[in-house]
Tab-separated table of C-alpha atoms in Angstrom:
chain	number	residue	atom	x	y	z
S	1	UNK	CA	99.127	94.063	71.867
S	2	UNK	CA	102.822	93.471	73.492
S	3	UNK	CA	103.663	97.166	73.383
S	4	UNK	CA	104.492	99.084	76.774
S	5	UNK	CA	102.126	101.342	77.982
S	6	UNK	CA	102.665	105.209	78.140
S	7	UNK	CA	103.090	106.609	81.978
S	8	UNK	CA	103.225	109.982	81.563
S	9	UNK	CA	102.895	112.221	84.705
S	10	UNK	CA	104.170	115.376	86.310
S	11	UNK	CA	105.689	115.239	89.634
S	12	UNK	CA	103.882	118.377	91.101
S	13	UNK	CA	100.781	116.414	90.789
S	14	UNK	CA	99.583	113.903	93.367
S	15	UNK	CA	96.819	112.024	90.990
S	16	UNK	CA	100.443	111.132	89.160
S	17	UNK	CA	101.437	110.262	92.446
S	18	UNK	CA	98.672	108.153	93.362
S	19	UNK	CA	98.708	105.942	89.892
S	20	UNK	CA	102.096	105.539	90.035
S	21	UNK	CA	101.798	103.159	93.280
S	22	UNK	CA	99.323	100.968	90.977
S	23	UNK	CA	100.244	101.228	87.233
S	24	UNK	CA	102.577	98.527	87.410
S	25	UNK	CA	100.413	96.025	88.887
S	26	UNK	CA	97.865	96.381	87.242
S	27	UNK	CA	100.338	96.519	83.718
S	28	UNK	CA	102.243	93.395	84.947
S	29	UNK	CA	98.790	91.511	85.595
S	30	UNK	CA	98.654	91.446	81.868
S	31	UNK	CA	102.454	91.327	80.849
S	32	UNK	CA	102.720	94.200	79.806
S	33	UNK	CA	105.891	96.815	80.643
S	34	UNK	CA	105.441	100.224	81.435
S	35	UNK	CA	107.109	103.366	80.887
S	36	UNK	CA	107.346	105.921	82.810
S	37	UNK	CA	107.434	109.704	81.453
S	38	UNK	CA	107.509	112.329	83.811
S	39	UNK	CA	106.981	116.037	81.706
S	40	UNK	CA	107.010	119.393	82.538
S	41	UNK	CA	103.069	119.806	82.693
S	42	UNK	CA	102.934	123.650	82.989
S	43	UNK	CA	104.138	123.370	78.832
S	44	UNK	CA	100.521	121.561	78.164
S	45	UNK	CA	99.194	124.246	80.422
S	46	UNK	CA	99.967	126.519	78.271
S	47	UNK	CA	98.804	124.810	75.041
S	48	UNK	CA	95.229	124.307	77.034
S	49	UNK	CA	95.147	127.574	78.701
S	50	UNK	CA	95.179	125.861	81.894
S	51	UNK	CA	96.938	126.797	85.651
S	52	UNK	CA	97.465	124.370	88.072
S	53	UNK	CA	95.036	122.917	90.423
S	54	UNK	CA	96.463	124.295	94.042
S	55	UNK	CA	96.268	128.225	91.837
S	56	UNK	CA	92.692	127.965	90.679
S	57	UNK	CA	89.615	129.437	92.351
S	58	UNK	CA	87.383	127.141	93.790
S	59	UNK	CA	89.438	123.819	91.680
S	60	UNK	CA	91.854	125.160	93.998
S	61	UNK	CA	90.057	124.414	97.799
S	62	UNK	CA	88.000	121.043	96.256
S	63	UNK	CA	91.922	119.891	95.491
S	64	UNK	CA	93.007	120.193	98.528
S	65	UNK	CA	89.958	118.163	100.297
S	66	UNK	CA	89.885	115.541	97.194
S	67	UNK	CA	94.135	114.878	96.371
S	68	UNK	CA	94.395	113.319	100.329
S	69	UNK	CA	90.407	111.692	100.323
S	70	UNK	CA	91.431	110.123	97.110
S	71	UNK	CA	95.011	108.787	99.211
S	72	UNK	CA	93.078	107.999	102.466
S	73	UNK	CA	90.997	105.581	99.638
S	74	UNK	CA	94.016	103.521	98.274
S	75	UNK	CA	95.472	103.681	101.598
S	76	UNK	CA	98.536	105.266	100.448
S	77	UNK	CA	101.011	107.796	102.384
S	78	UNK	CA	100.090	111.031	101.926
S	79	UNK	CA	100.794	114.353	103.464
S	80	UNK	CA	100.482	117.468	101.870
S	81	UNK	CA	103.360	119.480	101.061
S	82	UNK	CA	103.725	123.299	102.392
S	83	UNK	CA	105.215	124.087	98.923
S	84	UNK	CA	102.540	123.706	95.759
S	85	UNK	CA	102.861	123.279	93.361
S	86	UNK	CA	106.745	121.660	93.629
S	87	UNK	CA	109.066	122.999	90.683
S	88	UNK	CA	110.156	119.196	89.311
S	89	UNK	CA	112.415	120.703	87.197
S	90	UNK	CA	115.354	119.258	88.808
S	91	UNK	CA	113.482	116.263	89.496
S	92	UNK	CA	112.488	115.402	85.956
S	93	UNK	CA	115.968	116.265	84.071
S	94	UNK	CA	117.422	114.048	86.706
S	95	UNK	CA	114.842	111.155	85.852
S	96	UNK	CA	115.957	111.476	82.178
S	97	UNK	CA	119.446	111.808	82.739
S	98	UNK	CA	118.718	108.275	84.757
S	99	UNK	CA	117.126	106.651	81.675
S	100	UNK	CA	119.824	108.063	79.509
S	101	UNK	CA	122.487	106.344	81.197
S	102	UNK	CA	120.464	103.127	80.313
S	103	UNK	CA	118.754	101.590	83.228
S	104	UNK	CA	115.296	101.992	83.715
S	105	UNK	CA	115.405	100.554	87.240
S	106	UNK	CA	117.151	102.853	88.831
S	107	UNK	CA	115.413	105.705	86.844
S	108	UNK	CA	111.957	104.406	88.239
S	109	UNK	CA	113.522	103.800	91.548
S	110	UNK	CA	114.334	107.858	91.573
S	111	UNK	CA	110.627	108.773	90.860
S	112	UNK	CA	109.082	106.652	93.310
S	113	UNK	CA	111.508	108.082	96.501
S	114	UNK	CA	110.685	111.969	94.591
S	115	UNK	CA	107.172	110.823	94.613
S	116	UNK	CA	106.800	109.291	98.030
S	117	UNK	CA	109.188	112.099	99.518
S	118	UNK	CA	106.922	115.052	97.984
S	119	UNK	CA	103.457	113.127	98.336
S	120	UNK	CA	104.018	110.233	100.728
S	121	UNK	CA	106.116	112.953	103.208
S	122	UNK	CA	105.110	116.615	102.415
S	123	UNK	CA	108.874	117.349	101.490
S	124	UNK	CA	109.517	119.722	98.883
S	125	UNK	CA	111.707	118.541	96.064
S	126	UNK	CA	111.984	121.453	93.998
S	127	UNK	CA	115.701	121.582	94.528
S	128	UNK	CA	119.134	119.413	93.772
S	129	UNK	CA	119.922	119.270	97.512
S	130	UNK	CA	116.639	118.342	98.477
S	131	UNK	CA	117.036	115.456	95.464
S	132	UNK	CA	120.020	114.484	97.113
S	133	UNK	CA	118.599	113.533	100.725
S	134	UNK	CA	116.657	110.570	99.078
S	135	UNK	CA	119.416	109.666	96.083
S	136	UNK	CA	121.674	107.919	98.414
S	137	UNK	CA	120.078	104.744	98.825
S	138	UNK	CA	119.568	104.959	94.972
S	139	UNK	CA	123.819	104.984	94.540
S	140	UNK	CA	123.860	107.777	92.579
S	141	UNK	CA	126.683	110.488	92.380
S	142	UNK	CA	125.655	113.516	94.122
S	143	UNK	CA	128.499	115.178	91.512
S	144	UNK	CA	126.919	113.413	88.588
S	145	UNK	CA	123.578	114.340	89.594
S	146	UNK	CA	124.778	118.185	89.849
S	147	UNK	CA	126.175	118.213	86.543
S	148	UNK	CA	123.324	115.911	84.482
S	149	UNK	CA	120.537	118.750	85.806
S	150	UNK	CA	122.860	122.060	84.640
S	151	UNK	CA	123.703	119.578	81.357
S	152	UNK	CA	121.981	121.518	77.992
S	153	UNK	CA	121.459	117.984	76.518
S	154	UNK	CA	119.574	116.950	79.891
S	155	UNK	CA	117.600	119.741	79.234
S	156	UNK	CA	117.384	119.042	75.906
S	157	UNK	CA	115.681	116.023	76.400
S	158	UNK	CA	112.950	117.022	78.925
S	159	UNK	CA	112.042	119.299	76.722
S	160	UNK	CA	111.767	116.816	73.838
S	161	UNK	CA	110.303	114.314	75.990
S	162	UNK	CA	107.363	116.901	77.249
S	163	UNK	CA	106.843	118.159	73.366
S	164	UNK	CA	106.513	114.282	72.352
S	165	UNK	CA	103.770	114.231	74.929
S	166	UNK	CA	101.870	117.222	74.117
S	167	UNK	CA	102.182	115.932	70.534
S	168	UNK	CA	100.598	112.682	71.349
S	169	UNK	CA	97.712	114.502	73.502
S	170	UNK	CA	98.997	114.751	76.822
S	171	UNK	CA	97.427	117.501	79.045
S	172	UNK	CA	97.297	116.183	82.535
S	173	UNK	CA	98.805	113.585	84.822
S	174	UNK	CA	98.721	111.237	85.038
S	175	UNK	CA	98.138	110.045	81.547
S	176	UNK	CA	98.241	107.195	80.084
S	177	UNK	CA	97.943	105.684	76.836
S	178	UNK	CA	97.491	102.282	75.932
S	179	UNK	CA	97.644	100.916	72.027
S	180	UNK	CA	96.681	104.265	70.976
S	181	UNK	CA	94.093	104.621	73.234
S	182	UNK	CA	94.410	108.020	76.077
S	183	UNK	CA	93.285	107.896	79.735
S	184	UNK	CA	93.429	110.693	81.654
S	185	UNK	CA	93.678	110.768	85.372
S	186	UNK	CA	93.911	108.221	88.703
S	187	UNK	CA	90.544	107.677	88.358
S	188	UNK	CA	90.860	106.078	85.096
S	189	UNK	CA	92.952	103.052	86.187
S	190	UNK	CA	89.874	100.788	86.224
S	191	UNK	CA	89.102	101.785	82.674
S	192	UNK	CA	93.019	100.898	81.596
S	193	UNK	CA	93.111	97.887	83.459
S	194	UNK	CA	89.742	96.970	81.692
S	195	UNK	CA	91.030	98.034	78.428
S	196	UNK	CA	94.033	95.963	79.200
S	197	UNK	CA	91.918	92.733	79.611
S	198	UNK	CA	89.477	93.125	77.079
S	199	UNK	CA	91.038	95.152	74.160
S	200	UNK	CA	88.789	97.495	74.765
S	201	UNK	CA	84.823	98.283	74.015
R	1	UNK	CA	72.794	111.972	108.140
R	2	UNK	CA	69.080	112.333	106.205
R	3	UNK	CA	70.005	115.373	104.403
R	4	UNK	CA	69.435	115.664	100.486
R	5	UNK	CA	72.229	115.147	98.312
R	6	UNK	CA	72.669	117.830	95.757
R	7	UNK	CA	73.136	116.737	92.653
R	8	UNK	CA	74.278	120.202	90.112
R	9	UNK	CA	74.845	119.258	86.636
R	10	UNK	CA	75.286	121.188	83.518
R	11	UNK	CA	73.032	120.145	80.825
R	12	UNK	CA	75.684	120.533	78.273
R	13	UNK	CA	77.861	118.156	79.627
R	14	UNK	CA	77.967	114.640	79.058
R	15	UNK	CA	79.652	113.409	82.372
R	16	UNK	CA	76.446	115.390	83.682
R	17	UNK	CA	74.089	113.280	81.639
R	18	UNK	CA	75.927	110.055	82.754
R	19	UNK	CA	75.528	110.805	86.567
R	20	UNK	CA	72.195	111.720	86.108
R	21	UNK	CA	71.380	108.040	85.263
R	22	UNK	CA	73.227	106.064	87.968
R	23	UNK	CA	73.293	108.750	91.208
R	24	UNK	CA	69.305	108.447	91.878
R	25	UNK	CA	69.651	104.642	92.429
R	26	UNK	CA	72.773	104.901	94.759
R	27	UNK	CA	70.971	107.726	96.948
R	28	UNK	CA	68.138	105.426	97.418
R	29	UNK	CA	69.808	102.356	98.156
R	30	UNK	CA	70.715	104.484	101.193
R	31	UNK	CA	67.495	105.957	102.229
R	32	UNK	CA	68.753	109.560	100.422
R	33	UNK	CA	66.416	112.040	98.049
R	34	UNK	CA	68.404	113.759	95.523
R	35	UNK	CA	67.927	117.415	94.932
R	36	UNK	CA	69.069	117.995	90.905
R	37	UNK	CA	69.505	121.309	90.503
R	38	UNK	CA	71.106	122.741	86.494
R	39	UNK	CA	73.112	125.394	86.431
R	40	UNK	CA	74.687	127.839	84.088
R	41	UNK	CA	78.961	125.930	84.547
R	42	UNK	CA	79.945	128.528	81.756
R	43	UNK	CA	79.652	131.492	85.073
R	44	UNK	CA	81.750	128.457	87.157
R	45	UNK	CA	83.909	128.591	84.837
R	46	UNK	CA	84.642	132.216	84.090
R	47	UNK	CA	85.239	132.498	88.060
R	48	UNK	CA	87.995	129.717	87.895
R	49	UNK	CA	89.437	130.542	84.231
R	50	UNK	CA	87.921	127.690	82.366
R	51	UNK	CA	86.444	127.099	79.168
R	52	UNK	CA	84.019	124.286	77.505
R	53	UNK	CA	86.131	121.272	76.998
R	54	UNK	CA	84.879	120.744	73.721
R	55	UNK	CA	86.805	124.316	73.309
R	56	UNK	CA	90.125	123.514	74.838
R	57	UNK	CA	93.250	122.549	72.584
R	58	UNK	CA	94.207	118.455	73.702
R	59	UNK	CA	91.694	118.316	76.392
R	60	UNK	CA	88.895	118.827	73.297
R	61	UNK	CA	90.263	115.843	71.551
R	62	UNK	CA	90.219	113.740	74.231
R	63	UNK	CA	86.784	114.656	75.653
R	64	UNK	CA	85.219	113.167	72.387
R	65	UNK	CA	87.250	110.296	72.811
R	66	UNK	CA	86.328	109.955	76.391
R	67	UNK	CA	82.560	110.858	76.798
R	68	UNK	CA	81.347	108.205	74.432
R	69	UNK	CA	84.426	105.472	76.127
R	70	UNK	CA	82.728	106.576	79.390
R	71	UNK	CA	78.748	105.949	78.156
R	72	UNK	CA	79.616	102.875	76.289
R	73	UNK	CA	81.018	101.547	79.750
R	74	UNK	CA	78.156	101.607	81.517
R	75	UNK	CA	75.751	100.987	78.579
R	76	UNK	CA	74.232	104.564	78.480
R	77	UNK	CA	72.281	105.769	75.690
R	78	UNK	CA	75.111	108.065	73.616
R	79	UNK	CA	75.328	110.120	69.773
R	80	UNK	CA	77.896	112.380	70.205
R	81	UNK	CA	75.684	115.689	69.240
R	82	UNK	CA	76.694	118.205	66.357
R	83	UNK	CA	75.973	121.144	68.347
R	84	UNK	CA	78.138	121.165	70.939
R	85	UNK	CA	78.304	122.678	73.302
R	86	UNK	CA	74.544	122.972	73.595
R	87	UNK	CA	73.048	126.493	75.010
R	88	UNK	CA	71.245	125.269	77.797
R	89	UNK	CA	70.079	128.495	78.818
R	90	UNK	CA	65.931	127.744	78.089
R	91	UNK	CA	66.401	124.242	79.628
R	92	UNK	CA	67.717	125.142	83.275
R	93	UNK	CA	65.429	128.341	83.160
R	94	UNK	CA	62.437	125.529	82.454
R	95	UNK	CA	63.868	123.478	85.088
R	96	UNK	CA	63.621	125.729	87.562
R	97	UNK	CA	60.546	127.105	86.683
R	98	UNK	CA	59.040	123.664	86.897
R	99	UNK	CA	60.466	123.125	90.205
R	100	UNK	CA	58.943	127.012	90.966
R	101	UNK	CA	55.574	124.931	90.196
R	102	UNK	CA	56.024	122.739	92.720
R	103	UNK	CA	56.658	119.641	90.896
R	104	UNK	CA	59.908	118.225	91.426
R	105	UNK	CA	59.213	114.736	89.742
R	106	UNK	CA	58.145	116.584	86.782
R	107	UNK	CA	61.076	118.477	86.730
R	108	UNK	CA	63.092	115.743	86.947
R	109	UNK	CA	60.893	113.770	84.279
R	110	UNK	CA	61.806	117.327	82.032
R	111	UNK	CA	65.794	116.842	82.828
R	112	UNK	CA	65.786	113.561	82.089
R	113	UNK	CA	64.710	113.971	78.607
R	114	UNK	CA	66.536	116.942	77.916
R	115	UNK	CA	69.689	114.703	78.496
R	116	UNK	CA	68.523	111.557	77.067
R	117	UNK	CA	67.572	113.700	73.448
R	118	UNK	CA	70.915	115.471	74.032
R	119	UNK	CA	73.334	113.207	74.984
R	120	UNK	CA	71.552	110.001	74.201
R	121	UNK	CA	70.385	110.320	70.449
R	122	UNK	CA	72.387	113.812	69.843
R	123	UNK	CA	69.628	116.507	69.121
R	124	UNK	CA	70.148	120.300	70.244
R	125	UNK	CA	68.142	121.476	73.053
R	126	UNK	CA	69.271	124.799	72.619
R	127	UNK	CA	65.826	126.634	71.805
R	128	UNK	CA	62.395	126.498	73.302
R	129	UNK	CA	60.946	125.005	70.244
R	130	UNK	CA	63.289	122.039	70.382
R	131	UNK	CA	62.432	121.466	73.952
R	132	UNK	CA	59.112	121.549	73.008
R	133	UNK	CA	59.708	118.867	71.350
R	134	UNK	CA	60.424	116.458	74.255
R	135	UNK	CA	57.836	118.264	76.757
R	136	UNK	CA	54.225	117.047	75.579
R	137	UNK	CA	54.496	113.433	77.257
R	138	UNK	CA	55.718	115.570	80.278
R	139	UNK	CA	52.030	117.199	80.790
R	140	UNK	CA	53.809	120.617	79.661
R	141	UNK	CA	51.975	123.082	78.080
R	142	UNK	CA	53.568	124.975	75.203
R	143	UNK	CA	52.715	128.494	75.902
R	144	UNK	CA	53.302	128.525	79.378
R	145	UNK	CA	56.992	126.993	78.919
R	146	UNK	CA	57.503	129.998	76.463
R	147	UNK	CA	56.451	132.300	78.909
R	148	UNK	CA	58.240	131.027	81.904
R	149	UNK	CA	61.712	131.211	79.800
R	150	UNK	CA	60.920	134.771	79.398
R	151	UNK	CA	59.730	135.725	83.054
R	152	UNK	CA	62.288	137.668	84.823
R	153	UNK	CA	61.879	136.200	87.906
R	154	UNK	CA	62.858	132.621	86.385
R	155	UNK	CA	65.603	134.518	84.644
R	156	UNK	CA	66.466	135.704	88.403
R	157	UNK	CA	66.150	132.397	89.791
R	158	UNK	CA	68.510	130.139	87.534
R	159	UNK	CA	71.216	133.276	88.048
R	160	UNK	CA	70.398	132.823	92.208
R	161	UNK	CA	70.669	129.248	91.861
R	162	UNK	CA	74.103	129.530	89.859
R	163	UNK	CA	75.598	131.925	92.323
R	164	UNK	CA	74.704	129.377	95.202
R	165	UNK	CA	76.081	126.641	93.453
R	166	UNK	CA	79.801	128.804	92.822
R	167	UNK	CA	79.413	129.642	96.876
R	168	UNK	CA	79.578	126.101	97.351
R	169	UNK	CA	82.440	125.451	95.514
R	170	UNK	CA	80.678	124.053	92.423
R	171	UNK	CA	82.919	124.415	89.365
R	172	UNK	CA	82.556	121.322	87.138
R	173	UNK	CA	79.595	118.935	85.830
R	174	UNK	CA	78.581	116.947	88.083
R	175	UNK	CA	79.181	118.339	91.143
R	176	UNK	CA	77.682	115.924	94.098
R	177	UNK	CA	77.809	117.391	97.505
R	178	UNK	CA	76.848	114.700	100.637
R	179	UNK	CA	76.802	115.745	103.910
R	180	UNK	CA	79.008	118.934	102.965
R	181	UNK	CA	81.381	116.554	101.588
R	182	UNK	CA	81.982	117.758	97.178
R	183	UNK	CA	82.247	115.062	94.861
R	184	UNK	CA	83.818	116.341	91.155
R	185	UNK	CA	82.727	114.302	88.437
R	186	UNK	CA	80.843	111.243	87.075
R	187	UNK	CA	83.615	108.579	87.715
R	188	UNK	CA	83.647	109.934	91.759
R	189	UNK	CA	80.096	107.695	92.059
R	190	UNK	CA	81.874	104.725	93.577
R	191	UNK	CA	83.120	107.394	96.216
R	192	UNK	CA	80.047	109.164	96.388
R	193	UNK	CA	78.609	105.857	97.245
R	194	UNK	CA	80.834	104.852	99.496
R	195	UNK	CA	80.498	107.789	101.505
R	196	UNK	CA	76.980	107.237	102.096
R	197	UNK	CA	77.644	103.583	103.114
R	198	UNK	CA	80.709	104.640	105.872
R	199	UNK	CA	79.874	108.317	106.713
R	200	UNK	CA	83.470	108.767	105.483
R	201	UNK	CA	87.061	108.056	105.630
């Protein structure tokens, strides 16, 4: 029962947004790591036949009235971007690229100011030069971060890292799995955190 | 602030079935009636591009890991049925011919054991003759059910009743609107209820 938990998420989505401001707590609260896995989610789309929220009739307008309700409710920073959804291509290779140079932190550190730049601000981060306006801080190499997003094993990897996903059931964000055991969406966090503390039921 | 709540469900789903056993005890703890009104979710979802989840690659898998997870939680009656998902055609055009009668408890007495036979010990509900089988406590005489599935104008009636629901933005099961405020889902209840107690936030 010592294994990390799964954090997968899409940074277009602002339910992935909203449970990464509490995963950790609530994943530290029982000593547990977490890691996080942001995927391309328009690849599970396709394996489920599904579009995104913001593009679907009627899922489309009750979106747009529930993503910032849902944000008022957690009392977290939230502004809704003109551009929906964001393309976190970019975004994503540039998270892996992160955890392939070996350090986590500062990988997490990059998805929290893409997260709270695109959710938190209404920014759009589709692009590199948008990226770098919040990768400063982070001390990372506007250069290197050029050259990891155009690098074919970069890509590589996101694309092996959103297959794994898929593969292990993945079809929305956030999701997370814990021992085996899938939750999909924000409003499962008090089911994980319960699952954490009990073993489940 | 005395309006009904409507409460629109889809018989065939199980996050339906859940709601309909917690959201008449919220409304009434603030002074609220609770209008349940079945509708057809399969004409929801052809205007937003849907399917069944029980239908959908990854989201299938985890629906029949979730829906029984979900019941457990809140000790709710739950066999996960063999028929699924159930035709619930005769059932909402009984509803509504009940309510057509003037009845609304025995209506609601009627959808209540439709979903407990369905969800909670796993039996189809598909025909007439199995809802028969659930409708002589109910005071519900055979013959005229029969009749009433058949009757155009309760044919007319669920299809009105289904095109209301898609004008107001209905597209999943259950679908709780308060005030003009939509509520997607069983696990929004705690906002549901929390929107009766603050008007909002």
């Amino acid at each position: 029962m010592t294994e990390a938990i799964d954090f997968y998420f899409e940074f277009a989505s602002p339910y992935g947004y909203l449970a990464s401001l509490q995963i950790d707590a609530i994943a530290a609260a029982y000593d547990r790591e977490v890691v996080w896995r942001p995927i391309m989610l328009g690849a599970a789309f396709k394996a489920t036949g599904s579009v995104p929220n913001i593009k679907a009739p009627l899922r489309g307008p009750y979106f747009l009235r529930d993503a910032p309700r849902s944000a008022r409710l957690v009392g977290a920073p939230f502004v809704l971007p003109k551009a929906m959804p964001m393309n976190s291509l970019a975004a994503s290779r540039a998270y892996w690229w992160l955890m392939s140079e070996g350090d986590p932190d500062i990988a997490r550190g990059f998805a929290q100011a893409v997260f709270h730049a695109h959710w938190g601000e209404g920014r759009d981060m589709s692009t590199v030069d948008r990226l770098l306006e919040i990768t400063g801080d982070l001390g990372i190499g506007p250069d290197e971060l050029r050259d990891a997003v155009a690098d074919p094993a970069i890509k590589e990897r996101l694309k092996a890292e959103t297959d794994q996903a898929i593969a292990a059931g993945v079809f929305g964000s956030p999701f997370i799995i814990v021992d085996g055991e899938p939750f999909w969406g924000a409003d499962r966090l008090g089911q994980v955190e319960r699952w954490l503390a009990t073993g489940g039921w």
